Coordinates of C-alpha atoms in Angstrom, one line a residue:
M1 CA 118.1 105.3 -146.6
I2 CA 116.2 104.9 -143.3
Q3 CA 116.6 108.0 -141.4
I4 CA 118.4 107.5 -137.9
S5 CA 118.9 111.2 -136.5
T6 CA 116.2 113.0 -134.9
L7 CA 115.8 116.8 -135.1
R8 CA 118.8 119.1 -134.6
A9 CA 119.3 122.4 -133.2
K10 CA 118.2 125.2 -135.4
G11 CA 121.2 127.2 -137.0
N12 CA 123.2 123.8 -137.5
W13 CA 122.8 123.5 -141.3
R14 CA 125.2 120.6 -141.9
V15 CA 122.9 117.7 -143.2
P16 CA 123.3 114.4 -145.1
V17 CA 123.6 114.8 -148.6
A18 CA 119.8 114.6 -149.8
A19 CA 120.2 112.9 -153.2
F20 CA 121.2 109.5 -154.6
V21 CA 121.7 108.6 -158.6
A22 CA 125.1 107.5 -159.4
G23 CA 126.8 103.8 -159.1
L24 CA 129.8 101.9 -158.5
T25 CA 133.0 100.8 -160.2
M26 CA 133.4 97.0 -159.4
L27 CA 135.7 94.1 -159.4
I28 CA 134.1 90.8 -159.7
V29 CA 135.7 88.1 -158.3
P30 CA 134.5 84.2 -157.6
F31 CA 133.3 83.2 -154.2
S32 CA 132.1 79.8 -153.3
P33 CA 129.9 79.5 -150.0
G34 CA 129.3 75.7 -149.8
S35 CA 128.9 74.2 -153.4
A36 CA 127.5 77.1 -155.1
E37 CA 129.9 79.6 -156.9
E38 CA 128.7 83.0 -156.7
K39 CA 130.2 86.3 -158.3
I40 CA 131.1 88.6 -155.4
I41 CA 131.6 92.4 -156.2
K42 CA 134.4 93.8 -154.2
S43 CA 134.9 97.8 -154.5
H44 CA 135.9 100.9 -152.7
G45 CA 132.4 102.3 -152.9
F46 CA 128.8 101.8 -153.6
A47 CA 126.0 103.5 -155.4
E48 CA 122.6 102.3 -156.7
F49 CA 123.0 103.0 -160.4
G50 CA 125.8 103.4 -162.6
D51 CA 129.3 104.0 -162.1
L52 CA 131.3 105.6 -159.3
K53 CA 133.1 109.0 -160.6
Y54 CA 136.0 108.2 -158.4
P55 CA 138.1 105.4 -159.2
E56 CA 140.1 103.3 -156.8
G57 CA 142.9 105.0 -155.1
F58 CA 141.6 108.5 -155.8
A59 CA 143.8 111.1 -154.2
H60 CA 141.1 113.4 -152.8
F61 CA 137.5 114.6 -154.1
D62 CA 137.8 117.2 -156.9
Y63 CA 135.8 119.7 -155.0
V64 CA 138.1 120.2 -152.1
N65 CA 141.1 121.9 -151.9
P66 CA 143.9 119.5 -151.0
D67 CA 146.3 122.2 -149.7
A68 CA 143.6 124.0 -147.4
P69 CA 145.5 125.5 -144.3
K70 CA 144.6 123.9 -141.0
G71 CA 143.7 126.6 -138.1
G72 CA 141.6 129.0 -136.7
E73 CA 137.9 129.1 -135.8
L74 CA 134.6 128.4 -137.3
S75 CA 131.7 130.4 -135.4
Y76 CA 128.2 130.5 -135.9
A77 CA 124.7 131.1 -134.4
A78 CA 121.8 128.5 -133.2
Q79 CA 118.6 129.8 -132.0
G80 CA 116.7 128.3 -129.3
T81 CA 118.0 125.9 -126.3
F82 CA 119.6 122.5 -125.7
D83 CA 119.5 120.2 -122.9
S84 CA 121.3 117.1 -124.0
L85 CA 124.8 116.1 -125.5
N86 CA 122.9 112.9 -126.7
P87 CA 121.5 113.3 -130.6
F88 CA 119.6 110.3 -130.3
T89 CA 117.4 111.0 -127.4
R90 CA 114.0 110.8 -127.6
Q91 CA 113.5 113.7 -124.9
G92 CA 114.5 117.1 -124.9
R93 CA 116.6 119.1 -127.6
A94 CA 120.1 117.9 -128.7
A95 CA 123.1 120.3 -128.6
A96 CA 124.0 121.2 -132.5
R97 CA 126.7 119.1 -134.2
S98 CA 126.4 116.4 -131.2
A99 CA 125.8 113.7 -133.8
D100 CA 128.9 114.5 -135.8
Q101 CA 131.3 113.3 -133.6
Y102 CA 130.3 109.6 -135.0
E103 CA 131.5 108.4 -138.2
S104 CA 130.2 105.6 -140.1
L105 CA 131.7 103.0 -142.5
L106 CA 130.9 104.8 -145.7
Y107 CA 130.9 108.4 -146.5
P108 CA 128.9 110.4 -149.5
S109 CA 130.5 112.3 -152.1
Y110 CA 129.0 115.9 -152.4
D111 CA 129.3 115.9 -156.6
E112 CA 127.3 112.8 -156.8
P113 CA 123.9 112.2 -155.8
A114 CA 124.1 108.8 -154.5
S115 CA 127.7 107.7 -154.4
Y116 CA 129.4 106.6 -151.3
Y117 CA 132.9 105.9 -150.4
G118 CA 135.2 104.3 -147.7
L119 CA 135.8 106.1 -144.4
V120 CA 135.9 103.7 -141.6
A121 CA 135.6 101.0 -144.2
E122 CA 138.4 100.5 -146.5
S123 CA 136.5 98.1 -148.9
L124 CA 133.1 96.3 -149.2
E125 CA 132.2 92.9 -151.2
Y126 CA 128.8 91.7 -151.6
P127 CA 127.2 89.1 -154.2
E128 CA 125.4 90.5 -156.9
S129 CA 122.2 89.4 -155.4
Q130 CA 122.9 92.0 -152.6
D131 CA 121.9 89.1 -150.0
W132 CA 124.5 90.5 -147.8
V133 CA 127.4 92.7 -147.6
I134 CA 131.0 92.4 -145.8
F135 CA 132.9 95.6 -144.9
N136 CA 136.6 95.3 -144.3
M137 CA 137.6 98.1 -142.0
R138 CA 140.6 100.1 -141.6
P139 CA 142.8 98.7 -138.6
D140 CA 144.0 102.5 -137.9
A141 CA 140.7 103.6 -137.0
R142 CA 140.3 105.0 -133.5
F143 CA 137.8 106.6 -131.1
S144 CA 138.7 109.7 -129.6
D145 CA 140.1 107.7 -126.3
G146 CA 142.8 106.0 -128.8
T147 CA 140.8 102.7 -128.5
P148 CA 140.5 100.9 -131.8
V149 CA 137.2 100.9 -133.8
T150 CA 136.4 97.2 -134.4
A151 CA 133.7 95.1 -136.0
E152 CA 132.2 94.5 -132.4
D153 CA 131.7 98.5 -132.1
V154 CA 129.9 98.3 -135.4
V155 CA 127.3 95.4 -134.7
F156 CA 127.0 96.8 -131.2
S157 CA 126.0 100.3 -132.5
H158 CA 123.4 98.5 -135.2
N159 CA 121.9 96.4 -132.3
L160 CA 121.9 99.6 -130.0
L161 CA 120.0 101.7 -132.4
L162 CA 117.5 99.0 -132.9
D163 CA 117.0 98.5 -129.2
Q164 CA 117.0 102.0 -128.0
G165 CA 116.7 104.3 -131.2
L166 CA 113.8 105.5 -132.9
Q167 CA 110.7 103.4 -133.1
S168 CA 110.3 104.1 -136.8
Y169 CA 113.9 103.4 -137.5
A170 CA 114.1 100.3 -135.3
E171 CA 111.2 98.7 -136.8
A172 CA 112.0 99.2 -140.4
V173 CA 115.7 98.1 -140.1
R174 CA 114.6 94.7 -138.1
K175 CA 112.6 93.5 -141.0
R176 CA 115.3 94.3 -143.5
I177 CA 118.6 93.4 -141.8
P178 CA 117.9 90.7 -139.3
K179 CA 121.7 90.0 -138.5
A180 CA 124.8 91.7 -138.3
E181 CA 128.1 89.3 -137.4
V182 CA 131.7 89.8 -136.5
L183 CA 133.8 88.1 -139.1
G184 CA 137.1 89.3 -137.6
P185 CA 138.5 92.2 -135.6
H186 CA 138.1 94.5 -138.6
R187 CA 135.7 92.7 -140.6
V188 CA 131.7 92.8 -140.1
K189 CA 128.9 91.3 -141.9
F190 CA 125.4 92.2 -142.7
H191 CA 122.8 89.8 -143.8
F192 CA 119.7 90.9 -145.5
A193 CA 116.1 89.5 -145.2
P194 CA 114.9 87.4 -148.3
D195 CA 112.0 88.5 -150.3
I196 CA 112.4 92.3 -149.9
P197 CA 114.1 94.7 -152.3
R198 CA 117.8 95.4 -152.0
R199 CA 118.0 99.0 -152.8
A200 CA 119.6 101.2 -150.0
L201 CA 120.3 98.4 -147.7
I202 CA 124.2 98.4 -148.2
T203 CA 124.1 102.2 -147.8
Q204 CA 121.9 101.9 -144.9
V205 CA 124.2 99.8 -142.9
G206 CA 127.2 101.9 -144.3
G207 CA 125.9 105.0 -142.9
T208 CA 125.2 103.7 -139.4
P209 CA 127.0 105.8 -136.7
I210 CA 129.7 103.8 -135.1
F211 CA 129.7 104.0 -131.3
S212 CA 132.2 102.7 -128.6
K213 CA 130.7 99.7 -127.4
A214 CA 133.2 99.8 -124.4
W215 CA 132.2 103.4 -123.4
F216 CA 128.2 102.4 -123.5
E217 CA 128.9 99.3 -121.7
A218 CA 130.8 100.9 -118.5
D219 CA 127.5 102.4 -117.3
P220 CA 124.6 101.3 -119.6
E221 CA 121.8 102.7 -117.1
N222 CA 123.1 106.2 -117.6
R223 CA 124.4 106.1 -121.1
R224 CA 121.3 104.7 -122.6
L225 CA 120.8 106.0 -126.3
D226 CA 117.2 107.1 -126.0
Q227 CA 117.7 109.2 -122.8
P228 CA 119.2 113.1 -122.4
R229 CA 122.5 113.3 -120.7
M230 CA 124.9 115.9 -120.4
V231 CA 127.9 113.8 -121.0
P232 CA 129.3 113.5 -124.4
G233 CA 129.8 109.9 -126.0
I234 CA 133.1 108.8 -127.8
G235 CA 133.4 108.8 -131.3
S236 CA 135.9 108.5 -134.1
A237 CA 135.4 111.7 -135.8
P238 CA 137.9 114.7 -136.4
Y239 CA 136.3 116.7 -133.7
V240 CA 135.2 116.2 -130.2
M241 CA 133.5 118.4 -127.5
E242 CA 135.9 120.9 -125.8
S243 CA 133.2 122.8 -123.7
F244 CA 129.6 123.6 -123.0
D245 CA 127.7 126.1 -121.4
V246 CA 123.9 125.0 -121.4
N247 CA 121.9 127.3 -123.7
R248 CA 124.8 129.7 -124.3
R249 CA 127.3 127.9 -126.4
I250 CA 129.1 124.6 -127.0
V251 CA 132.8 124.2 -128.4
Y252 CA 134.4 121.5 -130.5
K253 CA 138.2 121.0 -131.3
R254 CA 139.9 119.3 -133.9
N255 CA 141.2 116.2 -132.1
P256 CA 144.9 116.2 -132.6
D257 CA 145.3 112.8 -132.8
Y258 CA 142.5 112.0 -135.3
W259 CA 143.3 108.8 -137.1
G260 CA 141.8 109.7 -140.3
D261 CA 143.7 113.1 -141.6
E262 CA 145.1 111.2 -144.7
I263 CA 142.7 109.0 -146.3
N264 CA 141.5 110.2 -149.6
V265 CA 137.6 111.1 -148.5
N266 CA 139.3 113.6 -145.8
V267 CA 142.0 115.1 -147.6
G268 CA 141.0 119.0 -147.7
R269 CA 138.4 118.8 -145.1
N270 CA 138.2 119.5 -141.5
N271 CA 140.3 122.5 -141.5
Y272 CA 139.5 124.3 -138.2
D273 CA 141.0 124.2 -135.1
T274 CA 137.7 124.7 -133.3
I275 CA 134.1 125.1 -134.0
R276 CA 132.2 127.3 -131.7
I277 CA 128.3 127.6 -131.6
E278 CA 126.5 130.5 -129.9
Y279 CA 122.9 130.1 -128.6
F280 CA 120.5 133.1 -129.2
S281 CA 116.8 133.1 -128.0
D282 CA 116.0 134.9 -131.4
S283 CA 117.2 135.9 -134.8
I284 CA 117.5 139.8 -133.9
A285 CA 119.8 139.4 -131.1
A286 CA 121.8 136.7 -133.3
M287 CA 122.1 139.4 -135.9
E288 CA 123.5 142.1 -133.6
A289 CA 125.9 139.5 -132.2
F290 CA 127.2 138.7 -135.7
K291 CA 127.5 142.6 -136.7
A292 CA 129.6 142.8 -133.3
G293 CA 131.8 140.0 -134.4
E294 CA 130.7 137.9 -131.4
F295 CA 130.6 135.0 -134.2
T296 CA 131.9 135.4 -137.8
F297 CA 129.8 133.1 -139.9
R298 CA 125.9 133.7 -140.5
Q299 CA 124.0 131.4 -142.9
E300 CA 120.7 133.6 -143.4
N301 CA 117.1 132.1 -143.3
N302 CA 115.4 135.5 -143.0
S303 CA 114.3 137.2 -146.2
K304 CA 113.8 140.7 -144.1
S305 CA 117.0 140.4 -142.6
W306 CA 118.6 139.3 -145.9
A307 CA 117.1 142.6 -147.5
T308 CA 117.6 145.1 -144.7
S309 CA 119.8 144.3 -142.1
Y310 CA 123.2 144.0 -144.1
D311 CA 124.0 147.8 -144.3
F312 CA 126.5 148.3 -141.0
P313 CA 129.8 149.6 -141.2
A314 CA 131.7 146.5 -141.2
L315 CA 130.0 145.3 -144.5
S316 CA 130.6 148.7 -146.3
A317 CA 134.1 148.5 -145.1
G318 CA 134.7 145.1 -146.6
D319 CA 135.4 143.5 -143.2
V320 CA 132.0 141.4 -143.8
V321 CA 131.3 139.6 -147.2
K322 CA 127.7 138.8 -148.0
Q323 CA 127.2 136.3 -151.0
E324 CA 124.6 134.1 -152.5
L325 CA 125.9 130.6 -153.4
E326 CA 123.8 128.1 -155.4
D327 CA 122.1 125.3 -154.1
G328 CA 121.8 122.1 -156.2
N329 CA 119.9 119.9 -153.5
V330 CA 116.2 119.0 -154.2
P331 CA 114.2 122.3 -152.5
T332 CA 112.9 120.6 -149.2
A333 CA 109.3 120.0 -149.1
A334 CA 108.5 122.6 -146.8
G335 CA 105.1 124.2 -145.9
F336 CA 102.3 124.7 -143.3
V337 CA 101.7 120.8 -142.3
M338 CA 98.4 119.6 -141.2
N339 CA 97.9 117.0 -138.4
M340 CA 96.1 114.1 -140.3
D341 CA 95.1 112.8 -136.7
R342 CA 93.0 115.8 -136.0
P343 CA 89.5 115.2 -136.7
Q344 CA 88.6 118.8 -138.6
F345 CA 91.3 117.7 -141.3
A346 CA 89.8 114.3 -142.1
D347 CA 87.6 115.9 -144.9
I348 CA 89.8 116.9 -147.8
R349 CA 87.8 119.8 -148.5
V350 CA 88.5 121.5 -145.2
R351 CA 92.3 120.8 -146.2
E352 CA 91.7 122.2 -149.6
A353 CA 90.1 125.3 -147.8
V354 CA 93.1 125.9 -145.4
Q355 CA 95.4 125.9 -148.4
L356 CA 93.5 128.7 -150.2
A357 CA 93.7 130.8 -146.9
F358 CA 97.5 131.3 -147.6
N359 CA 98.5 134.3 -149.8
F360 CA 102.0 133.4 -151.3
E361 CA 102.3 136.1 -153.4
W362 CA 101.1 138.8 -151.2
T363 CA 103.4 137.2 -148.5
N364 CA 106.5 137.2 -150.9
E365 CA 106.0 140.6 -152.2
S366 CA 104.8 142.3 -149.1
L367 CA 106.8 140.2 -146.5
Q368 CA 109.8 138.7 -148.1
Y369 CA 110.8 141.4 -150.6
G370 CA 110.1 139.1 -153.5
L371 CA 113.0 136.9 -153.2
F372 CA 111.2 133.4 -152.8
Q373 CA 109.6 131.3 -155.5
Q374 CA 106.3 129.3 -154.9
R375 CA 106.7 125.5 -154.3
H376 CA 104.3 123.3 -156.1
S377 CA 106.1 119.7 -155.9
F378 CA 107.6 117.5 -153.7
W379 CA 110.4 117.4 -156.1
E380 CA 110.3 121.0 -157.0
G381 CA 112.3 121.6 -160.3
T382 CA 113.8 118.1 -161.1
H383 CA 112.8 115.2 -163.3
L384 CA 111.1 113.7 -160.5
E385 CA 108.3 116.3 -160.6
A386 CA 105.0 115.2 -161.9
K387 CA 103.9 117.5 -164.7
G388 CA 101.0 117.5 -167.2
L389 CA 98.7 114.6 -167.6
P390 CA 100.0 111.2 -166.8
E391 CA 101.5 109.2 -169.8
G392 CA 103.9 106.1 -170.4
R393 CA 105.2 104.2 -167.4
E394 CA 103.8 106.7 -165.0
L395 CA 100.4 106.1 -166.1
E396 CA 100.8 102.5 -165.8
V397 CA 102.0 102.6 -162.5
L398 CA 98.9 104.7 -161.4
Q399 CA 96.5 102.5 -163.3
A400 CA 98.1 99.5 -161.5
L401 CA 96.6 101.0 -158.1
G402 CA 93.2 99.9 -159.1
D403 CA 90.6 100.9 -156.6
D404 CA 93.0 102.3 -154.1
L405 CA 93.6 105.5 -156.4
D406 CA 91.5 108.4 -157.0
P407 CA 90.7 108.1 -160.9
A408 CA 90.5 111.8 -161.2
L409 CA 94.5 111.4 -161.1
L410 CA 94.4 109.7 -164.1
T411 CA 92.9 112.3 -166.1
S412 CA 93.8 115.6 -164.7
E413 CA 97.2 117.5 -164.0
P414 CA 98.8 117.2 -160.7
I415 CA 97.8 119.9 -158.2
R416 CA 99.6 122.8 -158.1
A417 CA 99.4 125.6 -155.1
H418 CA 96.7 128.0 -156.3
S419 CA 97.6 131.6 -157.3
S420 CA 96.4 134.8 -155.1
Q421 CA 96.5 138.7 -155.6
A422 CA 99.7 140.0 -154.6
D423 CA 98.0 143.5 -153.8
R424 CA 96.1 142.4 -150.6
Q425 CA 96.3 140.1 -147.8
N426 CA 93.2 138.1 -148.3
D427 CA 92.6 137.3 -151.7
R428 CA 88.5 137.4 -151.9
R429 CA 88.3 135.1 -154.7
N430 CA 90.2 132.3 -153.0
L431 CA 88.4 133.0 -149.6
R432 CA 85.1 132.4 -151.1
A433 CA 85.9 129.4 -152.7
A434 CA 87.4 128.2 -149.5
M435 CA 84.3 129.1 -147.5
K436 CA 82.1 127.3 -150.2
L437 CA 84.4 124.0 -149.6
L438 CA 83.6 124.5 -145.9
D439 CA 80.0 124.7 -146.2
E440 CA 80.1 121.5 -148.5
A441 CA 81.7 119.9 -145.6
G442 CA 79.3 120.5 -143.1
W443 CA 80.8 123.4 -141.3
S444 CA 78.2 126.0 -141.4
V445 CA 78.6 129.8 -140.1
G446 CA 76.6 130.5 -137.0
S447 CA 75.3 133.7 -135.8
D448 CA 78.6 134.6 -134.1
G449 CA 80.4 134.2 -137.3
V450 CA 82.1 131.0 -136.2
R451 CA 81.9 127.8 -138.2
R452 CA 80.3 124.7 -136.5
N453 CA 79.5 121.1 -137.6
A454 CA 76.0 119.4 -137.2
E455 CA 77.3 118.2 -133.7
G456 CA 77.8 121.8 -132.6
Q457 CA 81.5 121.4 -132.5
T458 CA 83.7 124.2 -133.6
L459 CA 86.0 124.5 -135.9
K460 CA 89.3 125.1 -134.4
V461 CA 92.8 125.2 -135.8
E462 CA 96.1 126.0 -133.5
F463 CA 99.2 127.1 -135.4
L464 CA 101.9 126.2 -133.2
S465 CA 105.4 127.6 -133.5
D466 CA 108.4 128.3 -131.6
D467 CA 110.0 130.8 -133.9
P468 CA 109.7 134.6 -133.8
V469 CA 110.7 134.9 -137.3
L470 CA 107.6 132.8 -138.4
D471 CA 105.3 135.3 -136.6
R472 CA 104.7 137.6 -139.4
I473 CA 104.1 135.2 -142.1
A474 CA 102.1 133.0 -139.9
V475 CA 99.7 135.7 -138.2
P476 CA 98.3 137.1 -141.7
F477 CA 97.5 133.5 -142.6
V478 CA 95.7 132.8 -139.5
D479 CA 93.8 135.9 -139.7
N480 CA 92.8 134.9 -143.4
L481 CA 91.4 131.6 -141.5
K482 CA 89.5 133.5 -139.3
T483 CA 88.0 135.5 -141.9
M484 CA 86.6 132.1 -143.0
G485 CA 84.9 131.6 -139.8
I486 CA 87.6 129.1 -138.3
D487 CA 88.2 129.8 -134.7
A488 CA 91.9 129.9 -135.3
I489 CA 94.9 131.2 -133.3
Y490 CA 98.5 131.3 -133.5
N491 CA 100.3 130.1 -130.5
R492 CA 104.0 130.5 -130.2
I493 CA 105.9 128.5 -127.3
D494 CA 109.0 128.1 -126.0
N495 CA 111.7 125.7 -127.8
A496 CA 111.4 122.6 -125.6
Q497 CA 107.6 122.5 -125.3
F498 CA 107.7 122.7 -129.1
T499 CA 110.2 119.8 -129.6
L500 CA 108.0 117.7 -127.1
R501 CA 104.6 118.7 -128.9
R502 CA 105.9 118.2 -132.0
R503 CA 107.2 114.7 -131.3
E504 CA 104.1 113.7 -129.7
R505 CA 102.2 115.0 -132.7
D506 CA 100.1 117.4 -130.4
F507 CA 99.3 120.1 -132.8
D508 CA 96.8 121.3 -135.5
I509 CA 99.4 123.1 -137.9
I510 CA 103.1 123.6 -137.7
S511 CA 105.6 124.7 -140.1
G512 CA 107.5 121.5 -141.0
A513 CA 109.0 119.9 -143.9
Y514 CA 109.8 116.5 -145.6
R515 CA 113.3 116.2 -147.0
T516 CA 113.4 114.9 -150.4
S517 CA 116.0 113.3 -152.6
L518 CA 117.1 112.8 -156.3
Q519 CA 117.0 108.8 -155.6
P520 CA 114.2 108.2 -153.1
S521 CA 114.3 104.8 -151.1
T522 CA 113.6 103.3 -147.6
G523 CA 113.4 106.6 -145.7
L524 CA 109.9 106.9 -147.7
Y525 CA 108.7 104.5 -145.2
Q526 CA 109.2 106.7 -142.4
Q527 CA 108.1 109.7 -144.0
Y528 CA 104.9 108.4 -145.5
G529 CA 104.7 104.6 -145.0
Q530 CA 101.5 103.3 -143.3
E531 CA 103.1 101.4 -140.4
A532 CA 105.2 104.3 -139.0
A533 CA 102.7 106.8 -139.6
A534 CA 101.4 106.9 -135.9
F535 CA 104.6 107.5 -134.6
S536 CA 107.4 108.5 -137.0
V537 CA 108.9 112.1 -136.2
F538 CA 110.0 112.3 -140.1
N539 CA 106.1 112.4 -140.7
P540 CA 104.5 115.4 -139.0
A541 CA 101.3 115.2 -140.7
G542 CA 100.9 111.3 -140.4
I543 CA 100.1 111.0 -143.9
S544 CA 99.9 107.4 -145.2
G545 CA 97.6 105.3 -147.5
P546 CA 97.5 102.1 -149.6
D547 CA 98.3 104.0 -152.8
I548 CA 101.3 105.7 -151.1
E549 CA 102.6 102.4 -149.8
A550 CA 102.2 100.5 -153.1
L551 CA 104.3 103.4 -154.8
I552 CA 107.1 103.3 -152.1
D553 CA 106.9 99.8 -152.3
N554 CA 107.8 100.4 -156.3
I555 CA 110.5 102.7 -155.8
V556 CA 112.3 100.7 -153.2
A557 CA 112.2 97.6 -155.6
A558 CA 113.4 99.5 -158.8
T559 CA 116.6 98.5 -160.2
E560 CA 116.5 100.8 -163.1
A561 CA 116.5 104.5 -163.0
E562 CA 113.4 104.8 -165.4
E563 CA 111.4 102.6 -163.1
L564 CA 112.5 104.7 -159.9
E565 CA 111.6 108.1 -162.1
A566 CA 108.3 106.9 -163.0
N567 CA 107.0 105.7 -159.5
T568 CA 108.3 108.8 -157.8
R569 CA 106.7 111.0 -160.3
A570 CA 103.5 109.0 -159.7
L571 CA 104.3 109.7 -155.8
D572 CA 104.4 113.0 -156.3
R573 CA 101.1 113.4 -157.9
V574 CA 99.7 111.4 -155.2
L575 CA 100.9 113.2 -152.2
R576 CA 100.0 116.7 -153.9
S577 CA 96.5 115.4 -154.3
K578 CA 96.2 114.6 -150.5
R579 CA 96.4 118.2 -149.6
F580 CA 98.2 117.6 -146.1
M581 CA 100.4 120.6 -146.5
V582 CA 100.2 124.1 -147.4
P583 CA 103.0 124.5 -149.9
T584 CA 104.9 127.8 -149.1
W585 CA 108.1 128.7 -151.1
Y586 CA 111.9 127.8 -151.6
L587 CA 114.9 129.7 -152.6
G588 CA 117.4 127.0 -154.3
K589 CA 120.2 129.3 -153.1
H590 CA 122.5 129.7 -149.9
W591 CA 122.4 133.0 -148.2
V592 CA 125.9 133.7 -146.4
A593 CA 127.6 136.4 -144.7
F594 CA 131.0 136.2 -143.1
W595 CA 133.6 137.9 -141.9
N596 CA 136.3 138.4 -144.4
M597 CA 138.7 135.5 -143.3
Y598 CA 136.9 132.2 -144.6
E599 CA 137.8 131.2 -147.9
Y600 CA 136.3 128.1 -149.8
P601 CA 137.1 125.8 -152.9
K602 CA 136.9 127.2 -156.4
N603 CA 134.2 124.6 -157.6
L604 CA 132.0 124.1 -154.5
P605 CA 130.0 121.0 -154.7
P606 CA 126.2 121.0 -156.0
Y607 CA 124.9 118.8 -153.1
A608 CA 126.5 120.4 -149.8
L609 CA 127.7 124.2 -148.8
G610 CA 130.5 122.4 -146.8
V611 CA 131.3 125.5 -144.5
E612 CA 132.2 123.0 -141.7
D613 CA 134.0 120.7 -143.5
L614 CA 135.5 122.4 -147.0
W615 CA 135.8 125.9 -146.1
W616 CA 138.9 127.3 -144.2
I617 CA 140.4 130.4 -142.5
N618 CA 143.0 132.6 -144.0
A619 CA 145.3 133.5 -141.1
E620 CA 146.5 136.4 -142.7
K621 CA 142.9 138.0 -143.2
A622 CA 142.2 137.1 -139.7
A623 CA 145.0 138.8 -138.2
E624 CA 144.3 141.9 -140.3
L625 CA 141.0 142.3 -138.9
K626 CA 141.9 141.8 -135.2
A627 CA 145.0 144.3 -135.8
S628 CA 142.5 146.5 -137.1
G629 CA 140.0 146.7 -134.2
A630 CA 137.2 145.1 -136.4
L631 CA 137.5 141.7 -134.5
R632 CA 138.5 140.9 -131.2

C-alpha cells in the first residue's frame, strides 16, 4: 500500500499492521456494463491472496474480548515536542495520535497479515480484472460533529491528499488511480489506470483517511492539509481531542455519540474513556514519572532501562507489572542510514568501511545487556529473507535483470552483517579491513591522521540525532570512525530541527528504519523507487536503481504468492548488497510495564500489541491502587 502518513511523535506505538498475506471470501454475481457481461465480486472484505478468515456477518475478531468493560484512562508518554494538530503537515511535528481521529472505508485484521474488512464501508464490489472498485458505505456513519459521512467526503479526501499531501504519495497515486466519483450519497467508485498492476489498489483506496469536506471548505486557507495548525480536524473515529497543552500533554476522549460501536470490526475495541499522552524531553524524566504514577503504561525501547530501572517499590509490591509479549511482525529494518546524496558515500567501499566501524557484539553485550539479536535481512527471520545461493525462481528473476545487476550476486550468498569481537569497542581486524577499503577508494591518511581525497577534500561524516538514548550507542561508533581517519562527529539537536533536517535529507548519517511487510506492494516505490528517491520521507537514504525498480515492478505485478516471494527475496539480496545502511539490531518482543489495572485478551493477535484499542481497565484494580495511595 502506498504510504500516506508522516512521521509520528515518539511514544506513539500504534502503527498500521505491517504485513499482508491472506485473501477474501467472495460472491460472484453477473454485471453488464454496456453490452459486455462481466463477473463482479461482491464481498465484506478484501485481501490479495487466498480466503478471508472471517465470514460475512462475523460477530467479532477472535482476538478481542467482546465483553471488555468500557471506562478508565490509558496514559503513556511521548518524547520530544509537537507544534501541530494536523498529522499530514509537511512542516513541524504533529501531536501523538492526531491521525487516529480519521477512519477509512476498510480496517485491517490483526491476526491475518493482509485481510481488510468493512469499517465505514459495508461492502465492496469489483470486477475480476480489478479495473475499478465500488464501496457501499454505511449510511449511519457520522463525523464527530454529527454530520453524515458521505461519498462526497471520500472523493474530497482522495483529491485533497493528491493536491496537498506528501509529494511521493500524490505522484504515485495519480498514476494509478486517475478518477474517483460519487455514484450516490453512500456509494463511491474508484477507477484504476489501465496497464498497471492491480495489487494493493483496492486496499490503497480502502485505507485512505476520510476527512469532512464541509470542515475543510469552511476555511480553506487556514485548514490546508500541508500546513501546521493548532486546530484539530473533524473525523469519524471513536476518539476526539479533549484538550492539549503544547509540548506537555494531549488528551483524547471517547466520543459518547460514536456511530460505530456495534459493528463487528469494533466489538471489544476502543475501551477507554480517555487516552492521555504526557510529553517529556528525555527518557529518564519519563521513567521517573512512570514510577510516580504520573502515567500508567510504558512500552520500553531502552535496553538499559529495561535491564536496570525496574527495581522500584511499586513493582516489588505488585502494583506495577513488567512483561515481555511476543511480536509477530516483521522486524523493522532499522540501522544507521547513510544519505546516498552525499558525495562521500558514492563509493560502495566507503559505505562498507562505515559498516565495519560498528561493533554490534560489543554494543549488545556492553551497552544493551545482551538483549538484542543482530539484523541481517530487510525481511529478517521470515520466508522472504534471502538465504544461500540464489536458486529456482529467485535465480531466474535476478538473471532477468541483465546488465542492471551486479553479476556477483548470482554466485554469492547474500551480504550479512559482519561479526566483531565482543571484548573491545574497536575490533582491530574489522578496522584494518575498513581502512584498506578507504585507501582503495582514494581516501588517504594525511600527516594529521585525517583522510582526504586527491582534491584535498576531507572525509567528513556527521551522525545526526535528537534522541539522548542514542548517545551511548552512537558515540562509540563515531569514535571508531575517527580511529579510521574519518573526520566524524556526533551531533544531537532538538526535535524540531531534527524533523526538518530529516525531511529535507540534510544529514550524513541518522538512525533510521524502513518498515517491512509480509506482503510488500506499492509502498516499495516510496521506500526504494527511482521517481520518489529525491524527496520521499519514507526513503531516508535516497536509495534507488534500475535493478531495485525492476524488482519492485515484479512484486507489485505478482498475482501468485510464489512469484511475490521469489521477487522479494531477490530484492532483499539486492538491497543488502548496496550497503546503504549499517544494520543494527532487533528484538522480536514487546517490552511493556504497566500499573496493575490493565488487562488484555487471552489471545493477543500476532500483528498488533493493541494497547490502545484491545486492552481495557479493570475498575476494581484501579480503585484499589488509588485506595492504597499507590496512585493518585
